[in-house]
Short mmCIF file of C-alpha atoms and ligand atoms in Angstrom, two decimals:
data_model
loop_
_atom_site.label_atom_id
_atom_site.label_comp_id
_atom_site.label_asym_id
_atom_site.label_seq_id
_atom_site.Cartn_x
_atom_site.Cartn_y
_atom_site.Cartn_z
CA MET X 16 -13.78 29.27 37.78
CA ARG X 17 -14.51 26.47 35.35
CA LEU X 18 -13.52 27.02 31.69
CA LEU X 19 -15.78 25.79 28.93
CA ARG X 20 -14.27 23.49 26.26
CA HIS X 21 -14.07 26.14 23.58
CA GLU X 22 -12.27 28.45 26.03
CA TRP X 23 -9.37 26.09 26.71
CA LEU X 24 -9.24 23.86 23.63
CA ASP X 25 -6.98 26.03 21.47
CA LEU X 26 -4.52 26.48 24.31
CA ALA X 27 -4.29 22.69 24.54
CA ARG X 28 -4.13 21.87 20.82
CA LYS X 29 -2.68 24.93 19.11
CA LEU X 30 0.04 26.43 21.25
CA ASP X 31 2.73 28.50 19.54
CA TRP X 32 4.86 31.30 20.93
CA SER X 33 7.57 33.74 19.85
CA TYR X 34 11.15 32.75 20.57
CA SER X 35 13.23 35.26 22.53
CA TYR X 36 16.68 33.66 22.72
CA VAL X 37 16.83 31.48 19.61
CA GLN X 38 16.03 31.93 15.92
CA GLU X 39 12.91 30.29 14.58
CA ARG X 40 15.05 28.83 11.79
CA SER X 41 17.14 27.01 14.41
CA VAL X 42 14.07 25.57 16.13
CA PHE X 43 12.66 24.40 12.79
CA PRO X 44 15.59 23.91 10.38
CA GLU X 45 14.45 23.73 6.77
CA ALA X 46 16.28 20.45 6.17
CA ILE X 47 14.09 18.63 8.70
CA SER X 48 10.92 20.80 8.74
CA GLY X 49 10.60 20.95 4.96
CA ARG X 50 10.18 23.61 2.33
CA PRO X 51 9.01 26.20 1.54
CA TRP X 52 10.28 27.57 4.85
CA LEU X 53 7.83 30.21 6.11
CA GLU X 54 7.68 32.24 9.31
CA GLN X 55 5.25 30.96 11.92
CA ALA X 56 2.89 33.84 11.18
CA ALA X 57 2.29 32.34 7.75
CA TRP X 58 1.04 29.08 9.33
CA GLU X 59 -1.18 30.73 11.95
CA ASP X 60 -4.44 29.94 10.15
CA TRP X 61 -3.63 26.19 10.00
CA ASP X 62 -6.71 24.26 11.08
CA GLU X 63 -8.41 20.87 10.74
CA PRO X 64 -11.97 19.80 11.45
CA TYR X 65 -11.53 17.24 14.26
CA ARG X 66 -10.15 19.66 16.87
CA THR X 67 -9.55 16.94 19.44
CA SER X 68 -7.90 17.20 22.84
CA PHE X 69 -5.70 14.47 24.29
CA GLY X 70 -8.31 13.58 26.92
CA GLU X 71 -11.04 13.18 24.31
CA TYR X 72 -8.69 11.15 22.14
CA VAL X 73 -7.88 8.73 24.95
CA SER X 74 -11.51 8.03 25.84
CA ALA X 75 -12.58 7.58 22.21
CA GLN X 76 -9.66 5.22 21.55
CA HIS X 77 -10.39 3.26 24.72
CA GLU X 78 -13.87 2.46 23.41
CA LYS X 79 -12.48 1.32 20.07
CA GLU X 80 -9.99 -0.99 21.77
CA ALA X 81 -12.69 -2.46 24.00
CA SER X 82 -14.86 -3.20 21.01
CA ILE X 83 -12.01 -4.92 19.13
CA VAL X 84 -11.30 -7.07 22.19
CA ALA X 85 -14.98 -8.06 22.35
CA VAL X 86 -15.05 -9.11 18.68
CA ARG X 87 -11.77 -10.96 19.08
CA GLU X 88 -13.14 -12.92 22.00
CA ALA X 89 -16.28 -13.79 20.04
CA VAL X 90 -14.89 -14.58 16.56
CA GLY X 91 -11.11 -14.06 16.54
CA ARG X 92 -9.85 -17.53 17.39
CA VAL X 93 -8.00 -20.02 15.20
CA GLY X 94 -11.20 -22.03 14.73
CA ASP X 95 -12.95 -18.95 13.35
CA PHE X 96 -10.23 -18.35 10.76
CA ALA X 97 -10.00 -22.05 9.89
CA ARG X 98 -13.55 -21.86 8.49
CA HIS X 99 -12.52 -19.47 5.73
CA ASP X 100 -11.68 -20.30 2.14
CA ARG X 101 -7.92 -20.78 1.60
CA ALA X 102 -7.82 -18.00 -0.99
CA TRP X 103 -9.29 -15.54 1.50
CA LEU X 104 -6.63 -16.56 4.04
CA SER X 105 -4.07 -15.58 1.38
CA ALA X 106 -5.66 -12.12 1.18
CA LEU X 107 -5.22 -11.87 4.96
CA LYS X 108 -1.58 -12.97 4.73
CA LEU X 109 -0.90 -10.39 2.02
CA HIS X 110 -2.59 -7.56 3.93
CA GLY X 111 -1.14 -8.72 7.24
CA ALA X 112 2.46 -8.78 6.02
CA THR X 113 2.51 -5.56 4.02
CA LEU X 114 0.56 -3.21 6.32
CA PRO X 115 1.38 -3.49 10.06
CA LEU X 116 5.13 -2.81 9.93
CA ALA X 117 4.58 -0.03 7.40
CA GLU X 118 2.15 1.42 9.96
CA PHE X 119 5.03 1.33 12.42
CA ALA X 120 7.18 3.35 10.02
CA ALA X 121 4.26 5.81 9.94
CA VAL X 122 4.65 6.21 13.73
CA ILE X 123 8.12 7.64 13.05
CA GLY X 124 6.93 9.95 10.26
CA ASN X 125 4.18 11.30 12.52
CA LEU X 126 6.57 11.80 15.43
CA ARG X 127 8.84 13.88 13.20
CA ALA X 128 5.83 16.06 12.34
CA ALA X 129 4.86 16.17 16.03
CA ARG X 130 8.18 17.93 16.65
CA PHE X 131 8.98 19.73 13.36
CA GLY X 132 5.52 20.51 11.95
CA ARG X 133 5.20 24.27 11.67
CA ASP X 134 1.99 24.92 13.62
CA GLY X 135 0.92 23.85 17.11
CA ALA X 136 -2.34 22.24 15.98
CA TRP X 137 -0.50 20.33 13.24
CA ARG X 138 1.99 19.01 15.81
CA THR X 139 -0.84 17.96 18.15
CA MET X 140 -2.64 16.06 15.40
CA ALA X 141 0.61 14.37 14.36
CA ALA X 142 1.25 13.26 17.97
CA LEU X 143 -2.21 11.64 18.02
CA GLY X 144 -1.48 10.23 14.54
CA ALA X 145 1.65 8.54 15.92
CA LEU X 146 -0.45 6.90 18.65
CA ASP X 147 -2.95 5.81 15.98
CA GLU X 148 -0.26 4.19 13.86
CA LEU X 149 1.10 2.34 16.87
CA ARG X 150 -2.26 0.66 17.40
CA HIS X 151 -2.45 -0.11 13.64
CA THR X 152 0.82 -1.98 14.11
CA GLN X 153 -0.17 -3.78 17.28
CA ILE X 154 -3.74 -4.85 16.49
CA PRO X 155 -2.98 -7.02 13.42
CA LEU X 156 0.20 -8.34 15.01
CA ALA X 157 -1.82 -9.44 18.05
CA VAL X 158 -4.79 -10.86 16.13
CA LEU X 159 -2.75 -12.75 13.53
CA HIS X 160 -0.08 -13.95 15.98
CA ASP X 161 -2.44 -16.61 17.34
CA LEU X 162 -2.63 -18.11 13.86
CA VAL X 163 1.11 -18.74 13.45
CA ALA X 164 1.07 -22.06 15.30
CA TRP X 165 -1.77 -23.20 13.02
CA ASP X 166 -0.41 -21.84 9.70
CA ALA X 167 3.24 -20.77 9.71
CA GLN X 168 2.81 -18.45 6.68
CA PHE X 169 1.12 -16.00 9.08
CA ASP X 170 4.56 -15.52 10.64
CA PHE X 171 5.26 -13.14 7.74
CA THR X 172 2.91 -10.63 9.39
CA HIS X 173 5.94 -9.76 11.47
CA ARG X 174 8.74 -11.23 9.43
CA LEU X 175 8.26 -9.83 5.91
CA PHE X 176 9.90 -6.43 6.38
CA HIS X 177 12.87 -8.11 8.07
CA THR X 178 13.59 -10.23 4.98
CA ASP X 179 15.15 -9.43 1.60
CA GLY X 180 12.35 -10.98 -0.40
CA TRP X 181 11.48 -8.97 -3.50
CA VAL X 182 8.13 -7.86 -2.06
CA ALA X 183 9.91 -6.67 1.09
CA ILE X 184 12.50 -4.80 -0.98
CA ALA X 185 9.77 -3.08 -3.02
CA ALA X 186 7.65 -2.35 0.06
CA ARG X 187 10.60 -0.88 1.97
CA HIS X 188 11.70 1.20 -1.03
CA PHE X 189 8.23 2.75 -1.00
CA ALA X 190 7.52 2.90 2.75
CA ASP X 191 10.98 4.11 3.77
CA GLU X 192 10.77 7.09 1.43
CA LEU X 193 7.10 7.78 2.21
CA LEU X 194 7.23 7.39 5.98
CA LEU X 195 10.80 7.47 7.25
CA GLY X 196 12.72 9.65 4.80
CA SER X 197 10.28 12.50 4.24
CA ASN X 198 10.15 15.81 6.10
CA PRO X 199 6.82 16.88 7.65
CA VAL X 200 5.71 18.85 4.57
CA GLU X 201 6.31 15.97 2.17
CA PHE X 202 4.90 13.52 4.73
CA ALA X 203 1.69 15.57 5.00
CA VAL X 204 1.18 15.69 1.23
CA ALA X 205 2.40 12.15 0.47
CA THR X 206 1.07 10.20 3.44
CA ASN X 207 -1.81 12.23 4.85
CA PHE X 208 -3.18 13.65 1.61
CA VAL X 209 -2.38 11.21 -1.20
CA PHE X 210 -2.03 7.86 0.60
CA GLU X 211 -4.56 8.26 3.41
CA THR X 212 -7.14 10.56 1.85
CA GLY X 213 -6.77 9.13 -1.64
CA PHE X 214 -6.21 5.43 -1.13
CA THR X 215 -6.73 3.95 2.32
CA ASN X 216 -10.49 4.00 1.87
CA LEU X 217 -9.89 1.48 -0.88
CA GLN X 218 -8.00 -0.93 1.34
CA PHE X 219 -9.87 -0.33 4.58
CA VAL X 220 -13.45 0.50 3.57
CA GLY X 221 -13.46 -1.55 0.37
CA LEU X 222 -11.82 -4.59 1.88
CA SER X 223 -13.92 -4.43 5.03
CA ALA X 224 -17.03 -4.63 2.83
CA VAL X 225 -15.53 -7.71 1.19
CA ALA X 226 -14.64 -9.17 4.60
CA HIS X 227 -18.25 -8.64 5.65
CA ALA X 228 -19.47 -10.57 2.60
CA VAL X 229 -16.98 -13.36 3.25
CA GLY X 230 -18.16 -13.54 6.88
CA ASP X 231 -14.79 -12.58 8.36
CA ARG X 232 -16.02 -10.34 11.17
CA MET X 233 -12.65 -10.12 12.87
CA PHE X 234 -10.88 -8.68 9.83
CA GLU X 235 -13.86 -6.43 9.08
CA LYS X 236 -13.81 -5.02 12.60
CA MET X 237 -10.05 -4.58 12.65
CA VAL X 238 -9.79 -2.62 9.40
CA GLN X 239 -12.88 -0.53 10.16
CA SER X 240 -11.48 0.49 13.50
CA ILE X 241 -8.17 1.43 11.87
CA GLN X 242 -9.91 3.46 9.18
CA THR X 243 -11.69 5.67 11.75
CA ASP X 244 -8.22 6.81 12.89
CA GLU X 245 -6.99 7.28 9.33
CA ALA X 246 -9.97 9.49 8.52
CA ARG X 247 -8.99 11.76 11.43
CA HIS X 248 -5.24 12.10 11.03
CA ALA X 249 -5.49 12.27 7.22
CA GLN X 250 -6.95 15.75 7.84
CA ILE X 251 -3.39 17.00 8.43
CA GLY X 252 -2.78 16.79 4.68
CA GLY X 253 -5.28 19.34 3.38
CA PRO X 254 -4.18 22.47 5.27
CA VAL X 255 -0.48 21.73 4.59
CA LEU X 256 -1.15 21.21 0.89
CA ARG X 257 -3.17 24.43 0.75
CA LYS X 258 -0.25 26.40 2.16
CA LEU X 259 2.14 24.67 -0.21
CA CYS X 260 -0.07 25.54 -3.18
CA GLU X 261 -0.02 29.22 -2.16
CA HIS X 262 3.76 29.40 -1.88
CA ASP X 263 5.21 26.79 -4.26
CA HIS X 264 2.55 25.49 -6.60
CA ALA X 265 4.96 23.52 -8.81
CA TYR X 266 6.39 21.61 -5.83
CA ALA X 267 2.86 20.81 -4.60
CA GLN X 268 1.97 19.40 -8.02
CA PHE X 269 5.22 17.40 -8.14
CA LEU X 270 4.62 15.78 -4.74
CA VAL X 271 1.03 14.88 -5.59
CA ASP X 272 2.03 13.43 -8.97
CA LYS X 273 4.88 11.36 -7.57
CA TRP X 274 3.06 9.96 -4.58
CA PHE X 275 -0.13 9.14 -6.45
CA TRP X 276 1.86 7.05 -8.91
CA ARG X 277 3.91 5.30 -6.25
CA SER X 278 0.88 4.63 -4.02
CA PHE X 279 -1.09 3.25 -6.94
CA HIS X 280 1.44 0.48 -7.57
CA PHE X 281 1.34 -0.52 -3.91
CA PHE X 282 -2.47 -0.69 -3.77
CA ALA X 283 -2.82 -2.33 -7.17
CA VAL X 284 -0.95 -5.32 -5.76
CA VAL X 285 -2.30 -5.39 -2.20
CA THR X 286 -5.93 -4.53 -2.98
CA GLY X 287 -6.05 -5.65 -6.61
CA PHE X 288 -5.00 -9.22 -5.80
CA ALA X 289 -7.42 -9.41 -2.87
CA MET X 290 -10.47 -8.12 -4.75
CA ASP X 291 -10.09 -9.73 -8.17
CA TYR X 292 -8.39 -13.03 -7.35
CA LEU X 293 -8.31 -13.97 -3.66
CA THR X 294 -11.90 -13.20 -2.66
CA PRO X 295 -14.05 -16.28 -3.37
CA LEU X 296 -16.27 -15.50 -6.35
CA PRO X 297 -19.68 -15.70 -4.62
CA HIS X 298 -18.56 -12.99 -2.18
CA ARG X 299 -17.14 -10.50 -4.66
CA LYS X 300 -18.96 -7.17 -4.68
CA GLN X 301 -17.12 -5.05 -7.20
CA SER X 302 -13.96 -5.42 -9.20
CA PHE X 303 -10.79 -3.57 -8.24
CA ARG X 304 -11.41 -1.29 -11.21
CA GLU X 305 -14.95 -0.50 -10.01
CA PHE X 306 -13.66 0.17 -6.49
CA MET X 307 -11.02 2.53 -7.88
CA ASP X 308 -13.69 4.34 -9.92
CA GLU X 309 -16.03 4.67 -6.96
CA TRP X 310 -13.62 5.29 -4.06
CA VAL X 311 -10.56 6.93 -5.55
CA LEU X 312 -10.91 8.54 -8.96
CA GLY X 313 -13.94 10.83 -8.69
CA GLN X 314 -13.07 12.00 -5.21
CA PHE X 315 -9.38 12.50 -5.99
CA GLU X 316 -10.01 14.51 -9.16
CA ARG X 317 -12.55 16.67 -7.34
CA THR X 318 -10.14 17.32 -4.48
CA LEU X 319 -7.31 18.26 -6.85
CA ARG X 320 -9.58 20.83 -8.51
CA GLU X 321 -10.42 22.34 -5.11
CA TYR X 322 -6.71 22.97 -4.52
CA GLY X 323 -6.21 24.40 -8.00
CA LEU X 324 -4.03 21.42 -8.94
CA ALA X 325 -4.07 19.60 -12.25
CA ARG X 326 -4.49 15.86 -12.73
CA PRO X 327 -1.09 14.14 -12.81
CA TYR X 328 0.47 14.44 -16.28
CA TYR X 329 0.38 10.64 -16.76
CA TRP X 330 -3.40 10.43 -16.14
CA ASP X 331 -4.25 8.65 -19.40
CA GLU X 332 -1.53 6.06 -18.86
CA PHE X 333 -2.74 5.60 -15.28
CA LEU X 334 -6.38 5.06 -16.35
CA ALA X 335 -5.28 2.52 -18.94
CA SER X 336 -3.18 0.67 -16.37
CA LEU X 337 -6.24 0.12 -14.16
CA ASP X 338 -7.25 -2.57 -16.65
CA TYR X 339 -3.82 -4.17 -16.82
CA TYR X 340 -1.33 -3.59 -14.05
CA HIS X 341 -2.64 -5.83 -11.29
CA HIS X 342 -3.59 -8.55 -13.79
CA GLN X 343 -0.03 -8.57 -15.15
CA ALA X 344 1.33 -8.56 -11.61
CA TYR X 345 -0.94 -11.43 -10.49
CA ALA X 346 -0.04 -13.59 -13.49
CA SER X 347 3.67 -12.94 -12.74
CA ALA X 348 3.18 -13.63 -9.06
CA TYR X 349 1.31 -16.89 -9.71
CA THR X 350 4.12 -17.96 -12.00
CA TYR X 351 6.68 -17.09 -9.30
CA ARG X 352 4.55 -18.02 -6.28
CA ALA X 353 7.45 -19.68 -4.43
CA THR X 354 8.96 -16.20 -4.04
CA MET X 355 6.06 -15.20 -1.78
CA TRP X 356 4.70 -16.26 1.61
CA PHE X 357 1.08 -17.00 0.69
CA ASP X 358 -0.72 -19.35 -1.68
CA PHE X 359 -2.33 -18.50 -5.01
CA THR X 360 -5.44 -19.64 -6.83
CA LEU X 361 -5.71 -20.35 -10.50
CA PRO X 362 -8.80 -18.53 -11.81
CA GLY X 363 -11.24 -21.16 -13.11
CA PRO X 364 -13.91 -20.87 -15.82
CA GLU X 365 -16.35 -18.97 -13.59
CA GLU X 366 -13.70 -16.57 -12.30
CA ARG X 367 -12.50 -15.97 -15.85
CA ALA X 368 -16.04 -15.26 -17.03
CA TRP X 369 -16.39 -12.73 -14.19
CA LEU X 370 -13.04 -11.11 -15.06
CA ALA X 371 -13.97 -11.01 -18.76
CA GLU X 372 -17.19 -9.18 -17.88
CA LYS X 373 -15.44 -6.72 -15.52
CA TYR X 374 -12.47 -6.09 -17.84
CA PRO X 375 -13.88 -6.36 -21.37
CA GLN X 376 -11.03 -4.27 -22.72
CA SER X 377 -8.05 -6.14 -21.34
CA TRP X 378 -9.15 -9.65 -20.35
CA PRO X 379 -8.95 -11.10 -23.89
CA GLU X 380 -5.20 -10.50 -23.62
CA PHE X 381 -4.92 -12.30 -20.27
CA ALA X 382 -7.18 -15.28 -20.94
CA PRO X 383 -4.53 -17.06 -23.08
CA VAL X 384 -2.01 -16.76 -20.23
CA TRP X 385 -4.32 -18.72 -17.92
CA GLU X 386 -5.25 -21.19 -20.65
CA ARG X 387 -1.57 -21.97 -21.05
CA ILE X 388 -1.04 -22.40 -17.30
CA SER X 389 -4.14 -24.63 -17.05
CA ALA X 390 -2.91 -26.77 -19.93
CA ARG X 391 0.43 -27.26 -18.18
CA TRP X 392 -1.29 -28.30 -14.94
CA GLN X 393 -3.33 -30.81 -16.95
CA ALA X 394 -0.23 -32.19 -18.60
CA ALA X 395 1.72 -32.52 -15.36
CA GLY X 396 -1.09 -33.58 -13.02
CA PRO X 397 -1.67 -32.31 -9.46
CA ASP X 398 1.17 -31.55 -7.05
CA VAL X 399 3.79 -30.91 -9.74
CA GLU X 400 4.22 -27.26 -8.76
CA TRP X 401 7.39 -26.59 -10.77
CA PHE X 402 5.83 -27.45 -14.11
CA THR X 403 3.79 -24.21 -13.88
CA HIS X 404 6.49 -22.17 -12.20
CA GLY X 405 9.11 -19.81 -13.61
CA VAL X 406 12.72 -20.89 -13.21
CA THR X 407 14.91 -17.85 -13.99
CA PRO X 408 14.95 -14.58 -12.03
CA ILE X 409 12.97 -11.79 -13.71
CA GLY X 410 13.61 -8.06 -14.12
CA PHE X 411 12.61 -5.42 -11.57
CA CYS X 412 11.98 -1.68 -11.97
CA SER X 413 14.84 0.57 -10.82
CA LEU X 414 12.32 2.88 -9.17
CA CYS X 415 9.38 0.94 -7.71
CA GLN X 416 11.28 -2.41 -7.42
CA PHE X 417 8.22 -4.34 -8.58
CA PRO X 418 8.57 -6.73 -11.54
CA LEU X 419 8.33 -5.04 -14.95
CA CYS X 420 4.53 -5.32 -15.09
CA ALA X 421 3.43 -1.92 -16.34
CA GLY X 422 2.87 -2.85 -19.99
CA THR X 423 0.31 -5.21 -21.46
CA PRO X 424 0.80 -8.72 -22.84
CA ARG X 425 1.16 -7.05 -26.26
CA ARG X 426 3.00 -3.84 -25.41
CA ASN X 427 6.22 -3.58 -23.42
CA ALA X 428 6.18 -0.34 -21.42
CA ALA X 429 9.68 -0.69 -19.94
CA ARG X 430 12.21 2.14 -20.43
CA VAL X 431 15.99 1.71 -20.42
CA VAL X 432 18.11 4.66 -19.32
CA GLU X 433 21.88 5.19 -19.01
CA HIS X 434 22.67 6.76 -15.65
CA GLU X 435 26.30 7.48 -14.77
CA GLY X 436 27.58 4.45 -16.61
CA ARG X 437 24.80 2.13 -15.39
CA ARG X 438 21.95 0.78 -17.45
CA LEU X 439 18.75 1.21 -15.47
CA ILE X 440 15.39 -0.22 -16.42
CA PHE X 441 12.01 1.20 -15.44
CA CYS X 442 8.63 -0.51 -15.63
CA SER X 443 6.96 2.59 -17.02
CA GLU X 444 7.48 6.16 -18.19
CA PRO X 445 6.37 7.73 -14.85
CA CYS X 446 8.78 5.53 -12.86
CA ARG X 447 11.59 6.73 -15.17
CA HIS X 448 10.40 10.32 -14.82
CA PHE X 449 10.34 10.31 -11.00
CA PHE X 450 13.76 8.65 -10.81
CA GLU X 451 15.24 11.35 -13.03
CA GLN X 452 13.65 14.13 -10.96
CA GLU X 453 15.55 13.02 -7.83
CA PRO X 454 18.29 10.55 -8.82
CA GLU X 455 20.25 11.33 -5.65
CA ARG X 456 17.42 9.74 -3.67
CA TYR X 457 17.32 6.49 -5.58
CA ALA X 458 20.53 5.80 -7.52
CA ALA X 459 22.35 3.92 -4.76
CA HIS X 460 19.57 1.34 -4.42
CA GLU X 461 20.13 -2.04 -6.08
CA THR X 462 17.35 -4.12 -7.61
CA VAL X 463 17.27 -7.87 -6.99
CA VAL X 464 18.89 -8.47 -10.39
CA GLU X 465 21.71 -6.02 -9.62
CA ARG X 466 22.28 -7.83 -6.33
CA ILE X 467 22.55 -11.11 -8.22
CA LEU X 468 24.96 -9.63 -10.77
CA ALA X 469 27.07 -8.17 -7.96
CA GLY X 470 27.33 -11.60 -6.33
CA LYS X 471 25.35 -10.45 -3.29
CA ALA X 472 22.41 -12.77 -4.00
CA PRO X 473 22.39 -16.23 -5.63
CA ALA X 474 21.31 -16.54 -9.26
CA ASN X 475 19.74 -19.98 -8.88
CA LEU X 476 16.06 -19.39 -8.17
CA ILE X 477 15.69 -21.96 -5.41
CA ALA X 478 18.85 -20.73 -3.67
CA LEU X 479 17.60 -17.14 -4.09
CA VAL X 480 14.23 -17.95 -2.56
CA ARG X 481 15.65 -20.06 0.25
CA ASP X 482 18.85 -18.24 1.22
CA TYR X 483 18.12 -14.64 0.24
CA PHE X 484 14.32 -14.22 0.43
CA GLY X 485 14.18 -16.26 3.65
CA LEU X 486 11.49 -18.73 2.51
CA SER X 487 11.72 -22.44 3.22
CA GLU X 488 9.73 -24.99 1.26
CA ASP X 489 7.05 -25.34 3.94
CA LEU X 490 6.47 -21.57 3.87
CA TRP X 491 6.76 -20.47 0.27
CA GLY X 492 3.68 -19.89 -1.85
CA LYS X 493 2.06 -22.76 -3.70
CA ASP X 494 -1.08 -23.28 -5.69
CA ALA X 495 -3.76 -23.20 -3.00
CA VAL X 496 -5.11 -26.64 -3.97
CA HIS X 497 -1.94 -27.93 -5.65
CA GLY X 498 -3.66 -28.01 -9.01
CA ARG X 499 -6.61 -30.16 -7.83
CA TYR X 500 -9.39 -28.14 -9.44
CA ASP X 501 -12.57 -30.00 -10.34
CA TRP X 502 -12.86 -28.07 -13.59
CA LEU X 503 -9.28 -28.95 -14.51
CA ALA X 504 -9.62 -32.68 -13.93
CA GLY X 505 -12.86 -32.80 -15.89
CA GLY X 506 -11.30 -32.25 -19.32
CA ALA X 507 -10.03 -29.43 -21.46
CA ALA X 508 -9.07 -26.13 -19.95
CA PRO X 509 -11.60 -23.35 -20.59
CA GLY X 510 -11.14 -21.77 -23.97
CA SER X 511 -8.42 -24.17 -25.06
CA ALA X 512 -8.90 -25.69 -28.46
CA GLU X 513 -6.87 -28.87 -27.91
MN1 MN R 9 -2.47 3.52 9.89
MN1 MN R 10 -2.27 6.70 8.81
#
C-alpha cells in the first residue's frame, strides 16, 4: 500500500515518544536545552509553515546548487570581478570576511537544536538549518577563493576570524555568544527570530538589490540563494518565542531586547558601510536608513505586537542612532583603515550631497569631519596615507567590542562603570545595561585596550596592526585611490572656506 505525503510526513518530521527507562529531564537537561523547562506535552503543538521532508529538502537544494554553479561559470571568474569599482570590491571583502565563518558557527548552533530542541519538528528543521548554514559557509569561500591570487585582501574571507584584529574580536564576541554559546531556546529567539527574521533581509535582499544595480550577478545570485534558506529555517524562531511568551514573558522580552541591540551594531557596520559608502553613487537605491525603515522597522514592530511583546526599552535611542552610528563608525574606520583588510573611499562632493539629502538631521555634524580629512589630503598630496590616519589606539566598548561610536560628534554616549575593581567603558547605555544583566557572561573578556595595558598586545599602532591584528602592509586597508580624487586635486575641498 502506498502512503500519501500527508499520511507519512509527520512521522518523518515530527517524531516524539515517551521515555520508559530514562527521565525526560535527563534526555533534555535544562542547562543545554534551555529554559523554561517544560514537559514534552507542552511543546506538542509546535509547528512551522514549511513542513519539509529530508528528500524534498535534498532535491530543492540540489537545484539551487546547480543554478549557482551555472552563474559562477558564466560570470564568476576573476575577470568578471575585475570589472567592478574598487569601492564595491571593498563591500565584497567586508561581507565575505564577516559572514561565511559566522555561518559556520551557526552550523553548530543548529546542530545543538537538532539534538536538544524540545519538539521533533523543531529538531528536524534545525538539522536542515545546519545543512543550510554549511552551504552558506562553503559557497562564498569557494567563489571568493579564486580571487585571492588576484587580490590578496580576499584571503580574509577565510582568515579574519582566525586573527585578533579588532573587527574579528568584536565579531567573535557577538557570533560566539549568538551561535556557539546559546542553548536552543535562546538560539531560536536570538538567531532565528531576531537575527534571521529581523535583519538578514537587510543584508541579503537589500544588498542583492544593490548588487543587481552594480551589475555583480555572481554576488546577487549567491546572497539570494542563501536568503531562500534563511527564510525557511528562520521559521523555527516564531513557535519557540510564542511558547516562551506564554511561560516566561519577561525572559522573552529580555532576549528580544538584547539580541536586537547586538544585531543592530553588527548590521550597521556590515550593511551600513556597504550601502552608504562603498556602493558607487550611480548605483545606490536607498540609504541604509531607508532600508532599515522599509525592511526592518515596520515589520519588526508589527511582529512584536503579534507576540504581545513591547518595543525594546531603548527604542528612541535606537531610532536616533540610525542617523549616526554607522556614520561615526565609518569615519573612525576610514581614519584607522590600516587596521582593516579592505580599502576605503573618501566621500566626495556628490556623495556628500547625497548623504546630506538622506540624513538631513545628522549630516551637518559629519560634513566637517570629511572637510578636515580632505584638507589634510590636499596638504599632504596623494599617497601620503599616514597624514590622514590615526596614530594612537582608540577605546573599545566592554560589551560589543566596537569602537566607542554610539554618540554623535557633539554628544558622547559612553558610560563608565566600576565592576569588581575594574573600570569598564561602554559605547552606549544599552551596552552597559546588557553587560550588567549577565556580567558572568562577559566580565572575563578583554578589550583591545585592556590587552595592550596587560602587555598582551603592543601599544605602538603599527606593531599592533602588524603583529597582533595579522595585517602586513600589502594587505591592510588604504584609501582606495590613495587620495587621487579629481575633485580633490581641482582646488578647495567641498564646503571648506580656506
Ligand atoms: Mn546562513
Ligand atoms: Mn541562518
